[in-house]
């Protein structure tokens, strides 16, 4: 380049640069002097602080071992946790049944159509009939649900024939003048019974009691750790139903003929899990410190990124800060100062948006880094700070900034083309974007949400998450397969737009490209409208 | 881009209409050098003409050129133009220095150059001592002056001022007028609009008169005024004995009638204003009347316009 050429390019470029700098700086300062800017940005900080409070609360909870299936709890207050009762086959709803409590064993019965209708002996009885007692166990309490006869509260039997003139209540008895009873229910006594035709009486005895040492509740927490730590597929071991609650029922929900096992389905390369099919009650309690803590932590980051950053800040900040970037200058008449300078109107729009992005982008980056710093310090894991979170947070920041650019360009253009009704159109657009964001969360592969900015930003986060934490897919599948109550599958699903490569990097690039095209397209529309605009 | 023969402002048969309303109707003019007053009542098309010159509006017909370049499609002329709009709104949060510096940077100056230039022009318009005060705290006259300062910051060859004296107090008015006269004496082309004849008269003799969007007159104010002198004209005197003074005047040749519009007032009708003015001192002294004021009620834009469009004055 000759000297003249160099001097020329110097002049053109540095002057452009200076103008861009001046308008950008002016825009930032102007926005900083507006109360609405500070209100909107403070609301954003407040939302993040609230979310952090919830996060801290949730993370503290997951520090405690957590019993997913509730078998560490002594529901019937008999001193034995449910898991132990399950092993002995006693009821976890009946306080009189517990390991070693003895149980009822049937010895004989009179069926509805048996010939002989009499029996006598010392038994535990169960049924209906006339009864003459030698001895009554008035303290018998039996099983709670079995209709035990209360001998204390006895009434005279009514006149007439039973089952013709009157019907007995289950769990009650009445007495005749001769001291005999009509019984209906369960009781313990010595005597003889006469069972009416078509009715039924059973008798048996309780087995002897013996003492069983109650297990501590902690034995039934973390009892079925997932043998795989989620990192290396080759380390998947054979799953065992440690607590026996699956083996008790021999569940085979995955229909492979083997009860209480887990099928891990790997991809063709054998290095990635694509599906997990587990029998019910196997691996229901993973090691919380690792799995649930990590799961909650990731869910929080992804949920915050998508809902708070992209869908809340991303949609609302531009509504307040970008809509009037050029429109307000036109309406106030202050545009005359700026446009009387040698600056193209198209350039002007671009630099205004740059100023807006500089302010909001800095804000988003600071907010994201603050969130990253706090959550990575108090988040789960052995290291002091979770460095692996930072790429995800930065990705969320980038997605939000691209969203701010796209909406900023869109709102600014709408405000420019429709000075009067632009604000209403922008609100409608904001609602549309919000709804499409929700659809993208629930149905990422649906087609209609592709007509929104939020869809592509959310897809971008999905892709970044998969790149930074490749095992998130497995975390999500485990939550599904082992029945954990986790919102991760709601907040995160693998990115859709991989152009059939299954590569999250491709999905990321596609999403970024679409967002940039929307932004530049909107700026272009705004520029061409503004270029031919007569300014009064 | 432009040689010395290209006029700073060239308007060729330009018309501008807004729907059914005509803003400017077939106006042609060329202006180069010196201060030119653009006169016309409100709605005459002054602002429309300036907005066409500044590329805010596109002419419906005809063409507009600044230094030979179409300002609607090209921003290049703005490097040599300073524009003071009629807009009242400003960035109240900025200081005067900030405002002028920021706008100077849009000319491609560095921050340092811009600050130095801004300080210089603020000093030139007499705002050096308030340059670090916010614009929101400026008086009307200071705001007009800071607007002029921003238009001068890049040392333009052409300066367009839309009603710069509007709403100013007399002191600010005087100071702005002297700034404009100074610019004219520096050899710049200055266009200044006003709807008050007396204001323009104190600044320049070269005028353009617009009325209902049409170019009514273009040239020297005194020449135009001379034409006006030959027309029926009134002089209003306030004195203690109007009847005695009236008898003295009625004998004089240029006076062809007298009347008494109000108590203590005498109105003289004449067809030759300059001659009437020349006899005025002698008659008053001879009559020994105590005259407290002499006014020319017809010496205003409305009368001038009335005369130019051919009606009675």
mmCIF file of C-alpha atoms in Angstrom, chain B residues 8-9 31-37 157-161 180-192 203-207:
data_model
loop_
_atom_site.group_PDB
_atom_site.id
_atom_site.type_symbol
_atom_site.label_atom_id
_atom_site.label_comp_id
_atom_site.label_asym_id
_atom_site.label_seq_id
_atom_site.Cartn_x
_atom_site.Cartn_y
_atom_site.Cartn_z
ATOM 1 C CA UNK B 8 -22.807 26.533 -0.861
ATOM 2 C CA UNK B 9 -26.575 26.317 -1.218
ATOM 3 C CA UNK B 31 -26.567 31.386 -1.767
ATOM 4 C CA UNK B 32 -22.856 31.641 -1.253
ATOM 5 C CA UNK B 33 -21.046 33.719 1.339
ATOM 6 C CA UNK B 34 -22.287 36.216 3.869
ATOM 7 C CA UNK B 35 -25.240 36.194 6.201
ATOM 8 C CA UNK B 36 -28.646 35.660 4.618
ATOM 9 C CA UNK B 37 -31.843 36.115 6.578
ATOM 10 C CA UNK B 157 -18.267 26.766 5.829
ATOM 11 C CA UNK B 158 -22.050 26.892 5.912
ATOM 12 C CA UNK B 159 -24.108 27.476 9.039
ATOM 13 C CA UNK B 160 -27.870 27.068 9.053
ATOM 14 C CA UNK B 161 -29.732 28.460 12.041
ATOM 15 C CA UNK B 180 -23.712 35.567 13.849
ATOM 16 C CA UNK B 181 -22.329 38.865 12.569
ATOM 17 C CA UNK B 182 -18.853 37.685 13.563
ATOM 18 C CA UNK B 183 -19.366 34.462 11.576
ATOM 19 C CA UNK B 184 -20.447 36.509 8.553
ATOM 20 C CA UNK B 185 -17.381 38.677 8.830
ATOM 21 C CA UNK B 186 -15.221 35.523 8.905
ATOM 22 C CA UNK B 187 -16.476 34.849 5.381
ATOM 23 C CA UNK B 188 -18.774 31.968 6.190
ATOM 24 C CA UNK B 189 -22.110 31.400 4.551
ATOM 25 C CA UNK B 190 -24.789 31.823 7.185
ATOM 26 C CA UNK B 191 -28.501 31.144 6.757
ATOM 27 C CA UNK B 192 -30.669 32.382 9.588
ATOM 28 C CA UNK B 203 -27.818 41.226 11.490
ATOM 29 C CA UNK B 204 -27.862 41.386 7.708
ATOM 30 C CA UNK B 205 -29.145 43.177 4.658
ATOM 31 C CA UNK B 206 -29.303 40.136 2.446
ATOM 32 C CA UNK B 207 -32.689 38.463 2.796
#
